[in-house]
Amino acid sequence: MKKLRKLFIPLLALTLSACTAPSGLSSAKADAVREYPTLALPGGSVSISTARAYGQGEGLMISGRLKRLHELPMPGHMDLVICTPDGTRLAQEQIRVAGLSSKRRGLLELPFRTHLPLTPPAGAVIHLRYHAPTSPDGELDCPHS
């Protein structure tokens, strides 16, 4: 029993000290990440389940997940528009998502990620929409105030 106690107490202390150790990421760096609001617009048979936009280095990182409900005969792309609060378009991009043309049937969730070399001003909103090749929807644009 004494041998077990001699082994258990140092092991417990080591485990507890590892739980309280800093993670290596300072709180100043964690606070420096600037989040931007994203607005996912409906886009047919593929939906945007999650989207996040945040400042990274000297640019903007946009990432998230698409949800495809069934096999697509022709995969489309994602439209991305960055708008200022007054409705001015800062940037417009098309994002190709790998795996949309998969022959796998049923529900499929796919990640997407893109980096833009710009830093939007405070209050900017990122609009995202899946655009099917046969969609009658036109070009995604900023709503004007």
Coordinates of C-alpha atoms in Angstrom, one line a residue, residues 48-108:
I48 CA -23.8 26.5 -45.7
S49 CA -23.9 24.9 -42.2
T50 CA -21.2 27.0 -40.6
A51 CA -19.2 30.0 -41.6
R52 CA -16.5 32.1 -39.8
A53 CA -14.5 35.1 -40.9
Y54 CA -11.5 36.3 -38.9
G55 CA -8.4 38.4 -39.4
Q56 CA -5.3 36.4 -39.8
G57 CA -1.9 38.1 -40.3
E58 CA -2.3 40.7 -43.0
G59 CA -5.5 39.3 -44.4
L60 CA -8.9 37.7 -43.9
M61 CA -9.6 34.0 -43.5
I62 CA -13.0 32.7 -44.3
S63 CA -13.8 29.1 -43.4
G64 CA -16.8 26.9 -42.8
R65 CA -18.7 23.8 -43.9
L66 CA -21.1 23.1 -46.7
K67 CA -23.9 20.5 -46.4
R68 CA -24.7 18.6 -49.6
L69 CA -27.9 16.6 -49.3
H70 CA -27.5 14.4 -52.5
E71 CA -25.3 13.8 -55.5
L72 CA -24.9 16.8 -57.8
P73 CA -24.9 16.4 -61.6
M74 CA -22.9 19.6 -61.9
P75 CA -21.2 21.1 -58.9
G76 CA -21.2 24.9 -58.5
H77 CA -19.2 27.3 -56.4
M78 CA -19.5 29.6 -53.4
D79 CA -20.0 33.3 -54.0
L80 CA -18.4 35.6 -51.4
V81 CA -18.9 39.4 -51.1
I82 CA -17.5 41.6 -48.4
C83 CA -19.6 44.7 -47.8
T84 CA -19.1 47.8 -45.7
P85 CA -21.9 49.0 -43.4
D86 CA -23.0 51.6 -46.0
G87 CA -23.4 48.9 -48.8
T88 CA -20.1 49.4 -50.6
R89 CA -18.6 46.2 -52.1
L90 CA -15.0 45.8 -50.9
A91 CA -14.3 42.4 -52.5
Q92 CA -16.0 39.7 -54.5
E93 CA -14.7 36.1 -54.9
Q94 CA -15.7 32.7 -56.1
I95 CA -14.7 29.8 -54.0
R96 CA -14.4 26.3 -55.4
V97 CA -15.1 23.6 -52.9
A98 CA -13.3 20.3 -53.4
G99 CA -15.5 17.2 -53.1
L100 CA -18.8 18.6 -54.4
S101 CA -18.6 16.4 -57.5
S102 CA -18.2 13.3 -55.4
K103 CA -20.4 10.4 -56.5
R104 CA -21.1 9.5 -52.9
R105 CA -24.8 9.5 -52.2
G106 CA -26.6 10.9 -49.2
L107 CA -25.6 13.6 -46.8
L108 CA -22.1 15.0 -47.3

